[in-house]
CSV table of C-alpha atoms in Angstrom, one decimal:
chain,number,residue,atom,x,y,z
A,1,MET,CA,-55.2,-23.1,68.1
A,2,PHE,CA,-58.0,-22.0,65.7
A,3,LYS,CA,-60.2,-25.0,66.4
A,4,GLY,CA,-63.8,-24.2,67.4
A,5,ILE,CA,-63.6,-20.5,66.3
A,6,ASN,CA,-66.5,-19.2,64.3
A,7,ARG,CA,-65.9,-19.0,60.5
A,8,ILE,CA,-66.5,-15.2,60.4
A,9,LEU,CA,-64.1,-14.8,63.3
A,10,LYS,CA,-61.4,-16.7,61.5
A,11,VAL,CA,-61.8,-14.4,58.5
A,12,ARG,CA,-61.8,-11.4,60.8
A,13,LEU,CA,-58.6,-12.6,62.5
A,14,MET,CA,-57.0,-13.2,59.0
A,15,ILE,CA,-57.9,-9.6,58.0
A,16,ASN,CA,-56.4,-8.4,61.3
A,17,PHE,CA,-53.2,-10.2,60.5
A,18,PHE,CA,-52.9,-8.6,57.0
A,19,SER,CA,-54.0,-5.2,58.3
A,20,LYS,CA,-51.5,-5.1,61.2
A,21,LEU,CA,-48.8,-6.5,58.8
A,22,SER,CA,-49.4,-3.5,56.5
A,23,ALA,CA,-49.4,-1.0,59.3
A,24,SER,CA,-46.1,-2.3,60.8
A,25,MET,CA,-44.4,-2.2,57.4
A,26,LEU,CA,-45.3,1.5,57.0
A,27,LEU,CA,-46.2,3.4,60.2
A,28,PRO,CA,-42.9,3.1,62.1
A,29,PHE,CA,-40.9,4.4,59.2
A,30,MET,CA,-42.9,7.4,58.0
A,31,ALA,CA,-41.0,9.6,60.4
A,32,ILE,CA,-37.8,8.7,58.6
A,33,TYR,CA,-39.5,9.6,55.3
A,34,TYR,CA,-40.4,13.0,56.6
A,35,LEU,CA,-36.9,13.7,57.8
A,36,ASN,CA,-35.7,13.4,54.2
A,37,TYR,CA,-37.7,16.4,53.3
A,38,PHE,CA,-38.5,18.4,56.5
A,39,THR,CA,-36.8,19.6,59.7
A,40,VAL,CA,-36.9,17.5,62.8
A,41,GLY,CA,-39.5,19.9,64.3
A,42,THR,CA,-41.7,19.8,61.3
A,43,SER,CA,-41.4,16.0,61.0
A,44,SER,CA,-42.4,15.6,64.7
A,45,LEU,CA,-45.4,17.9,64.1
A,46,LEU,CA,-46.5,15.8,61.1
A,47,VAL,CA,-46.4,12.6,63.1
A,48,LEU,CA,-48.3,14.3,65.9
A,49,ILE,CA,-51.0,15.4,63.4
A,50,THR,CA,-51.5,11.9,62.0
A,51,THR,CA,-51.7,10.5,65.5
A,52,ALA,CA,-54.4,13.1,66.4
A,53,LEU,CA,-56.3,12.4,63.2
A,54,GLN,CA,-56.4,8.7,63.9
A,55,LEU,CA,-57.5,9.3,67.5
A,56,ILE,CA,-60.4,11.6,66.3
A,57,SER,CA,-61.4,9.3,63.5
A,58,SER,CA,-61.4,6.4,66.0
A,59,LEU,CA,-63.9,8.2,68.3
A,60,TYR,CA,-66.1,9.0,65.2
A,61,GLY,CA,-65.8,5.4,63.9
A,62,GLY,CA,-66.8,4.0,67.3
A,63,PHE,CA,-69.9,6.2,67.4
A,64,LYS,CA,-70.9,5.5,63.8
A,65,THR,CA,-70.4,1.7,64.0
A,66,ASP,CA,-73.1,1.7,66.7
A,67,ASN,CA,-75.4,3.6,64.4
A,68,ILE,CA,-74.8,2.1,60.9
A,69,GLY,CA,-73.3,-1.3,61.7
A,70,ARG,CA,-69.9,-3.0,61.7
A,71,LYS,CA,-69.4,-4.1,58.1
A,72,THR,CA,-70.4,-0.7,56.7
A,73,MET,CA,-67.7,1.1,58.7
A,74,MET,CA,-65.1,-1.6,57.9
A,75,VAL,CA,-65.8,-1.5,54.1
A,76,SER,CA,-65.7,2.4,54.2
A,77,GLY,CA,-62.4,2.4,56.0
A,78,GLU,CA,-60.9,-0.3,53.7
A,79,PHE,CA,-62.0,1.6,50.6
A,80,LEU,CA,-60.4,4.8,52.0
A,81,LYS,CA,-57.1,3.0,52.8
A,82,LEU,CA,-57.0,1.3,49.4
A,83,SER,CA,-57.5,4.6,47.6
A,84,CYS,CA,-54.8,6.4,49.7
A,85,ILE,CA,-52.2,3.6,49.3
A,86,PHE,CA,-52.9,3.5,45.5
A,87,PHE,CA,-52.0,7.2,45.1
A,88,MET,CA,-49.0,6.9,47.4
A,89,ILE,CA,-47.5,4.5,44.8
A,90,PHE,CA,-46.9,7.5,42.5
A,91,GLN,CA,-44.8,9.2,45.3
A,92,LEU,CA,-46.0,12.7,44.6
A,93,SER,CA,-44.9,15.7,46.6
A,94,PRO,CA,-44.0,15.2,50.3
A,95,ILE,CA,-47.1,17.2,51.4
A,96,ILE,CA,-49.4,15.0,49.2
A,97,MET,CA,-47.7,11.9,50.6
A,98,PHE,CA,-48.3,13.2,54.1
A,99,THR,CA,-52.0,13.9,53.2
A,100,LEU,CA,-52.4,10.4,51.8
A,101,PHE,CA,-50.6,8.8,54.8
A,102,SER,CA,-53.0,10.7,57.1
A,103,GLY,CA,-55.8,9.2,55.1
A,104,VAL,CA,-54.4,5.7,55.8
A,105,CYS,CA,-54.3,6.6,59.6
A,106,VAL,CA,-57.9,7.9,59.5
A,107,SER,CA,-59.0,4.7,57.7
A,108,GLN,CA,-57.5,2.6,60.5
A,109,GLY,CA,-59.3,4.8,63.0
A,110,LEU,CA,-62.6,4.1,61.3
A,111,ILE,CA,-62.0,0.3,61.0
A,112,ASN,CA,-60.5,-0.6,64.4
A,113,PRO,CA,-63.6,0.1,66.7
A,114,ALA,CA,-65.9,-1.8,64.3
A,115,ALA,CA,-63.5,-4.7,64.0
A,116,ASP,CA,-63.0,-4.9,67.8
A,117,ALA,CA,-66.7,-4.7,68.4
A,118,MET,CA,-67.3,-7.5,65.9
A,119,LEU,CA,-65.0,-9.7,67.9
A,120,ILE,CA,-67.2,-9.2,70.9
A,121,ASP,CA,-70.4,-9.6,68.9
A,122,LEU,CA,-69.3,-13.0,67.7
A,123,SER,CA,-67.9,-14.3,71.1
A,124,ASN,CA,-69.2,-15.1,74.5
A,125,SER,CA,-67.7,-15.2,78.0
A,126,GLU,CA,-66.5,-18.8,77.5
A,127,SER,CA,-64.8,-18.2,74.1
A,128,ARG,CA,-63.4,-14.7,74.6
A,129,PRO,CA,-60.2,-15.6,76.5
A,130,LYS,CA,-59.2,-17.9,73.6
A,131,ILE,CA,-60.2,-15.5,70.9
A,132,PHE,CA,-58.5,-12.5,72.5
A,133,SER,CA,-55.3,-14.6,73.0
A,134,VAL,CA,-55.3,-15.7,69.4
A,135,ASN,CA,-55.9,-12.1,68.2
A,136,TYR,CA,-53.1,-10.9,70.5
A,137,TRP,CA,-50.8,-13.7,69.1
A,138,ILE,CA,-51.7,-12.7,65.5
A,139,THR,CA,-51.1,-9.1,66.2
A,140,ASN,CA,-47.6,-9.7,67.6
A,141,LEU,CA,-46.7,-12.1,64.8
A,142,SER,CA,-47.7,-9.6,62.2
A,143,ILE,CA,-45.8,-6.8,63.9
A,144,ILE,CA,-42.6,-8.9,63.9
A,145,ILE,CA,-42.9,-9.9,60.2
A,146,GLY,CA,-44.0,-6.4,59.1
A,147,THR,CA,-41.3,-4.6,61.0
A,148,ILE,CA,-38.6,-6.9,59.5
A,149,ILE,CA,-40.0,-6.5,55.9
A,150,GLY,CA,-40.5,-2.7,56.3
A,151,GLY,CA,-37.0,-2.3,57.8
A,152,TRP,CA,-35.4,-4.0,54.8
A,153,MET,CA,-37.5,-2.5,52.1
A,154,PHE,CA,-38.4,1.0,53.2
A,155,GLU,CA,-35.4,3.0,51.9
A,156,ALA,CA,-34.0,0.8,49.1
A,157,TYR,CA,-37.3,-0.6,47.8
A,158,PHE,CA,-39.9,2.0,48.8
A,159,SER,CA,-41.9,1.8,45.5
A,160,GLU,CA,-42.0,-2.0,45.7
A,161,LEU,CA,-43.1,-1.8,49.3
A,162,LEU,CA,-46.0,0.5,48.5
A,163,ILE,CA,-47.1,-1.8,45.7
A,164,PHE,CA,-47.0,-4.7,48.1
A,165,LEU,CA,-49.0,-2.7,50.6
A,166,PHE,CA,-51.6,-2.0,47.9
A,167,MET,CA,-51.9,-5.7,47.1
A,168,LEU,CA,-52.4,-6.5,50.8
A,169,SER,CA,-55.1,-3.7,51.0
A,170,CYS,CA,-56.9,-5.3,48.0
A,171,VAL,CA,-56.9,-8.6,49.9
A,172,THR,CA,-58.3,-7.2,53.1
A,173,SER,CA,-60.9,-5.2,51.2
A,174,LEU,CA,-62.1,-8.2,49.2
A,175,LEU,CA,-62.2,-10.4,52.3
A,176,THR,CA,-64.2,-7.7,54.2
A,177,ILE,CA,-66.7,-7.3,51.3
A,178,LEU,CA,-67.1,-11.0,50.4
A,179,LYS,CA,-66.5,-12.9,53.5
A,180,ILE,CA,-67.6,-10.7,56.4
A,181,GLU,CA,-71.3,-10.7,57.5
A,182,GLU,CA,-72.9,-7.9,59.5
A,183,THR,CA,-73.0,-8.8,63.2
A,184,PHE,CA,-74.9,-5.8,64.5
A,185,SER,CA,-78.4,-4.5,63.7
A,186,PRO,CA,-78.6,-0.7,64.3
A,187,GLY,CA,-81.5,0.9,66.1
A,188,LYS,CA,-84.5,2.6,64.6
A,189,ASP,CA,-83.0,6.1,64.7
A,190,ILE,CA,-80.6,5.2,61.8
A,191,GLY,CA,-81.1,7.1,58.6
A,192,GLN,CA,-82.3,10.3,60.2
A,193,LYS,CA,-80.3,13.3,59.0
A,194,HIS,CA,-78.8,15.8,61.5
A,195,SER,CA,-77.0,19.0,61.2
A,196,THR,CA,-73.2,19.1,61.8
A,197,LEU,CA,-73.7,20.7,65.2
A,198,GLU,CA,-76.3,18.1,66.2
A,199,SER,CA,-74.0,15.3,65.1
A,200,LEU,CA,-71.1,16.7,67.1
A,201,LEU,CA,-73.4,17.1,70.2
A,202,SER,CA,-74.6,13.5,69.7
A,203,ILE,CA,-71.0,12.2,69.6
A,204,PHE,CA,-70.1,14.3,72.7
A,205,ARG,CA,-73.1,13.0,74.7
A,206,ASN,CA,-72.4,9.5,73.6
A,207,TYR,CA,-68.9,9.5,75.1
A,208,VAL,CA,-70.1,11.3,78.2
A,209,ASN,CA,-72.5,8.4,78.8
A,210,VAL,CA,-69.6,6.0,78.2
A,211,LEU,CA,-67.7,7.7,81.1
A,212,LYS,CA,-70.8,7.3,83.4
A,213,ASN,CA,-70.2,3.6,83.4
A,214,LYS,CA,-68.3,3.3,86.7
A,215,ARG,CA,-67.0,-0.2,86.0
A,216,PHE,CA,-65.6,0.9,82.6
A,217,LEU,CA,-64.1,4.1,84.3
A,218,PHE,CA,-62.2,1.9,86.8
A,219,PHE,CA,-61.1,-0.3,83.9
A,220,THR,CA,-59.9,2.8,81.9
A,221,LEU,CA,-57.9,4.1,84.8
A,222,ALA,CA,-56.3,0.7,85.3
A,223,SER,CA,-55.5,0.4,81.6
A,224,ILE,CA,-53.9,3.9,81.4
A,225,LEU,CA,-51.6,3.1,84.4
A,226,ILE,CA,-50.6,-0.3,83.0
A,227,VAL,CA,-50.0,1.1,79.5
A,228,SER,CA,-47.8,3.8,81.1
A,229,VAL,CA,-45.6,1.1,82.5
A,230,GLU,CA,-45.3,-0.8,79.2
A,231,ASN,CA,-44.4,2.4,77.3
A,232,GLN,CA,-41.5,3.1,79.7
A,233,ARG,CA,-39.6,0.7,77.4
A,234,SER,CA,-39.5,3.3,74.6
A,235,ASN,CA,-39.1,6.2,77.0
A,236,TYR,CA,-37.1,6.1,80.3
A,237,ILE,CA,-35.9,2.5,80.0
A,238,SER,CA,-34.3,3.1,76.6
A,239,LEU,CA,-32.5,6.1,78.1
A,240,HIS,CA,-31.4,4.0,81.1
A,241,PHE,CA,-29.9,1.5,78.8
A,242,ALA,CA,-28.1,4.1,76.7
A,243,GLN,CA,-26.7,6.1,79.7
A,244,ASN,CA,-26.2,3.6,82.5
A,245,VAL,CA,-25.5,0.2,80.9
A,246,LEU,CA,-21.8,-0.4,80.2
A,247,THR,CA,-20.6,-2.0,77.0
A,248,SER,CA,-20.3,-5.8,77.2
A,249,SER,CA,-19.3,-8.5,74.8
A,250,ILE,CA,-20.8,-11.8,74.0
A,251,SER,CA,-19.7,-14.7,71.8
A,252,VAL,CA,-21.7,-15.5,68.7
A,253,PHE,CA,-20.6,-18.5,66.7
A,254,GLY,CA,-17.1,-18.0,68.0
A,255,ASN,CA,-17.0,-14.3,67.2
A,256,ARG,CA,-16.9,-11.6,69.9
A,257,LEU,CA,-19.8,-9.1,69.6
A,258,GLU,CA,-19.6,-5.8,71.4
A,259,LEU,CA,-22.9,-4.6,72.9
A,260,ASP,CA,-23.3,-1.1,74.2
A,261,GLY,CA,-26.4,0.0,75.9
A,262,ILE,CA,-28.4,0.8,72.8
A,263,ARG,CA,-27.5,-2.5,71.1
A,264,LEU,CA,-28.3,-4.4,74.2
A,265,PHE,CA,-31.7,-2.6,74.4
A,266,SER,CA,-32.6,-3.8,70.9
A,267,VAL,CA,-31.5,-7.3,71.7
A,268,VAL,CA,-33.5,-7.4,75.0
A,269,SER,CA,-36.6,-5.9,73.2
A,270,ILE,CA,-36.7,-8.8,70.8
A,271,ILE,CA,-37.4,-11.1,73.7
A,272,ASN,CA,-40.9,-9.7,74.2
A,273,PRO,CA,-42.5,-10.6,70.8
A,274,ILE,CA,-40.6,-14.0,70.8
A,275,ILE,CA,-42.2,-15.0,74.1
A,276,ILE,CA,-45.6,-13.7,73.1
A,277,VAL,CA,-45.6,-15.6,69.8
A,278,THR,CA,-44.2,-18.9,71.1
A,279,LEU,CA,-46.1,-19.2,74.4
A,280,THR,CA,-49.5,-17.8,73.5
A,281,PRO,CA,-50.8,-21.3,72.4
A,282,PHE,CA,-49.9,-22.7,75.8
A,283,ILE,CA,-51.7,-19.8,77.6
A,284,ILE,CA,-54.8,-20.5,75.5
A,285,LYS,CA,-54.9,-24.1,76.8
A,286,VAL,CA,-54.6,-23.3,80.5
A,287,PHE,CA,-56.6,-20.0,80.6
A,288,ASN,CA,-60.3,-19.9,81.5
A,289,SER,CA,-62.6,-17.2,82.9
A,290,GLU,CA,-62.7,-18.8,86.4
A,291,ARG,CA,-59.0,-18.1,86.7
A,292,ILE,CA,-59.3,-14.4,85.8
A,293,LYS,CA,-58.5,-13.1,89.3
A,294,LEU,CA,-55.4,-15.3,89.6
A,295,PHE,CA,-54.1,-14.5,86.1
A,296,LEU,CA,-54.8,-10.8,86.4
A,297,PHE,CA,-53.0,-10.5,89.8
A,298,LEU,CA,-50.0,-12.7,88.8
A,299,GLY,CA,-49.7,-11.1,85.3
A,300,ILE,CA,-49.7,-7.5,86.5
A,301,MET,CA,-47.3,-8.2,89.4
A,302,LEU,CA,-44.8,-9.9,87.1
A,303,PHE,CA,-45.3,-7.2,84.4
A,304,SER,CA,-44.7,-4.4,86.9
A,305,PHE,CA,-41.7,-6.1,88.6
A,306,GLY,CA,-40.1,-6.8,85.2
A,307,TYR,CA,-40.3,-3.3,83.9
A,308,ALA,CA,-39.1,-1.9,87.3
A,309,GLY,CA,-36.1,-4.2,87.0
A,310,MET,CA,-35.3,-2.9,83.6
A,311,ALA,CA,-35.4,0.6,84.8
A,312,TYR,CA,-32.9,-0.1,87.7
A,313,PHE,CA,-30.5,-2.9,87.0
A,314,THR,CA,-27.5,-2.6,84.6
A,315,LEU,CA,-26.2,-6.2,84.2
A,316,PRO,CA,-27.2,-7.6,80.8
A,317,THR,CA,-28.3,-11.0,82.2
A,318,VAL,CA,-30.5,-9.4,84.8
A,319,LEU,CA,-32.0,-7.0,82.2
A,320,ALA,CA,-32.7,-9.9,79.9
A,321,GLY,CA,-34.3,-11.8,82.9
A,322,SER,CA,-36.4,-8.7,83.7
A,323,MET,CA,-37.7,-8.6,80.2
A,324,ILE,CA,-38.6,-12.3,80.3
A,325,ILE,CA,-40.5,-11.7,83.6
A,326,ALA,CA,-42.3,-8.6,82.1
A,327,SER,CA,-43.2,-10.5,78.9
A,328,LEU,CA,-44.6,-13.4,80.9
A,329,GLY,CA,-46.7,-11.0,82.9
A,330,GLU,CA,-48.0,-9.3,79.8
A,331,LEU,CA,-48.8,-12.7,78.2
A,332,ILE,CA,-50.9,-13.7,81.3
A,333,TYR,CA,-52.8,-10.5,82.0
A,334,ILE,CA,-53.7,-9.4,78.5
A,335,PRO,CA,-56.4,-12.0,77.9
A,336,SER,CA,-57.7,-11.4,81.4
A,337,SER,CA,-58.1,-7.7,80.9
A,338,GLN,CA,-59.6,-8.0,77.5
A,339,THR,CA,-62.2,-10.5,78.8
A,340,ILE,CA,-63.1,-8.0,81.6
A,341,LEU,CA,-63.4,-5.2,79.1
A,342,ALA,CA,-65.9,-7.2,77.0
A,343,GLU,CA,-68.0,-7.7,80.1
A,344,VAL,CA,-68.2,-4.1,81.4
A,345,ILE,CA,-69.2,-2.4,78.2
A,346,ASP,CA,-72.8,-1.5,77.2
A,347,GLU,CA,-74.0,-4.1,74.7
A,348,SER,CA,-75.7,-1.5,72.5
A,349,LYS,CA,-72.5,0.7,72.3
A,350,LYS,CA,-69.7,-1.7,71.8
A,351,GLY,CA,-68.0,0.3,69.1
A,352,SER,CA,-68.0,3.5,71.2
A,353,TYR,CA,-66.5,1.6,74.2
A,354,MET,CA,-63.8,0.0,72.1
A,355,ALA,CA,-63.0,3.3,70.5
A,356,PHE,CA,-62.7,5.0,73.8
A,357,SER,CA,-60.6,2.2,75.2
A,358,GLY,CA,-58.1,2.9,72.4
A,359,ILE,CA,-57.5,6.4,74.0
A,360,ASN,CA,-55.9,4.6,77.0
A,361,MET,CA,-52.9,3.9,74.8
A,362,GLN,CA,-52.4,7.6,74.0
A,363,ILE,CA,-52.8,8.8,77.6
A,364,GLY,CA,-50.6,6.0,78.9
A,365,ARG,CA,-47.9,7.1,76.4
A,366,MET,CA,-48.2,10.7,77.6
A,367,ILE,CA,-47.7,9.7,81.2
A,368,SER,CA,-44.7,7.5,80.4
A,369,ALA,CA,-43.2,10.3,78.5
A,370,LEU,CA,-43.2,12.4,81.6
A,371,PHE,CA,-40.7,10.0,83.2
A,372,ILE,CA,-38.1,11.3,80.7
A,373,MET,CA,-38.2,14.6,82.6
A,374,LEU,CA,-37.1,12.8,85.7
A,375,ASN,CA,-34.0,11.3,84.0
A,376,GLY,CA,-30.9,12.6,85.7
A,377,ARG,CA,-32.9,14.4,88.4
A,378,VAL,CA,-33.8,11.3,90.6
A,379,SER,CA,-32.0,8.0,90.9
A,380,PRO,CA,-32.9,4.9,88.8
A,381,LEU,CA,-34.1,3.3,92.0
A,382,ILE,CA,-36.8,6.0,92.5
A,383,ILE,CA,-37.9,5.6,88.9
A,384,ALA,CA,-38.1,1.9,89.3
A,385,ILE,CA,-40.2,2.2,92.4
A,386,LEU,CA,-42.5,4.7,90.6
A,387,ILE,CA,-42.9,2.3,87.7
A,388,PHE,CA,-43.8,-0.5,90.0
A,389,ILE,CA,-46.3,1.6,91.9
A,390,SER,CA,-48.0,2.6,88.6
A,391,GLY,CA,-48.5,-1.1,87.9
A,392,ILE,CA,-49.8,-1.8,91.4
A,393,LEU,CA,-52.2,1.1,91.1
A,394,GLY,CA,-53.4,-0.3,87.8
A,395,LEU,CA,-54.0,-3.6,89.6
A,396,PHE,CA,-55.8,-1.8,92.4
A,397,PHE,CA,-58.3,-0.2,89.9
A,398,MET,CA,-58.7,-3.5,88.1
A,399,VAL,CA,-59.7,-5.0,91.4
A,400,PHE,CA,-62.4,-2.4,91.8
A,401,THR,CA,-63.7,-3.4,88.4
A,402,LEU,CA,-63.7,-7.1,89.5
A,403,ARG,CA,-65.7,-6.1,92.7
A,404,SER,CA,-68.4,-4.8,90.4
A,405,ASN,CA,-69.6,-8.4,89.9
A,406,VAL,CA,-67.9,-8.7,86.5
A,407,ILE,CA,-66.5,-12.1,87.3
A,408,VAL,CA,-69.8,-13.3,88.7
A,409,LYS,CA,-71.3,-12.3,85.4
A,410,VAL,CA,-68.7,-14.3,83.5
A,411,THR,CA,-68.8,-17.5,85.4
A,412,LYS,CA,-72.6,-17.6,85.5
A,413,LYS,CA,-72.7,-17.4,81.7
A,414,GLU,CA,-70.2,-20.2,81.5
A,415,LYS,CA,-72.3,-22.5,83.7
A,416,ILE,CA,-75.5,-22.0,81.6
């Protein structure tokens, strides 16, 4: 699966695995940590603050990586993360722990745009589908492993978990410093000092120019709608399972296991990463840029249909089948959409574009959260139809992106 991939890219993918592994061992469980010391409202506010800080730092990191280079931003972010995790080991007051954890989130915001831009720097139209698929596979594998380790160690072995995270951070920092080479040469304006106001205005103008790219704007709208569909799993769909799915029983090694809606939801949710991890190597073999239209259409249709099914049906077998369909769709459309993203961005502002594309996740989550308000007010059928329409609208905007000669650009490069 890694055959033919550039050496620096292999190192970058390895760093991504360790980085995502660390994040999935800590990030999902910090809300539980806060609840041990603060009220539910305060804990929610603290999580919201760290999310906002990571979003802001990501926009700043995207802007800076186009001005000072990829490796510089990655090393800076890794050093900040390493420092924060080191002091977290001492488990000082909850407020200090919150501050240090916020520093970890900020570091990820600085690193991610530079790392994503580096993947594009080191790839071309022909190799990107494979690279993005491998990166997606690595991300899902690290999340599975990290969530399992974090779930077992977080409460009973929190100190040991933090030490392990510090060791992983040391590994990613050393790999970044010693094995990663700079892939982007900044322009001649680098090094000029500006006032704080001038810097803020520069960042603002930078992202205004990003939004002037109509192809990227269509892609952004498509991504927001598609992400809103995916995030229904942790919003309306989870409520649907809890409220509308009746308790059932299954036989496991001769023992009867009772599954209520919540337990069934957790079981069905496991299907997604299993399919992604096991079938990605197959997709890598059959996917190429000339099939982007077919893969994109088929992937989003399956994805939307699967999530709509999970929002409507109540039979366990049908719900599991819907998750399989949705996961197959996700597996198919992800490399297609990421390949298109790499083709519509401005070559001189890759970091800024990758940072802004990260906002799609946040906006998509907000839209999906609105569906919770519809729970109990409209029927599951209406919700399912709305989810399906959101996915089809995402496909519609993706088609507009394709009509902007993106695929022509891809296939021409392949034939050279």
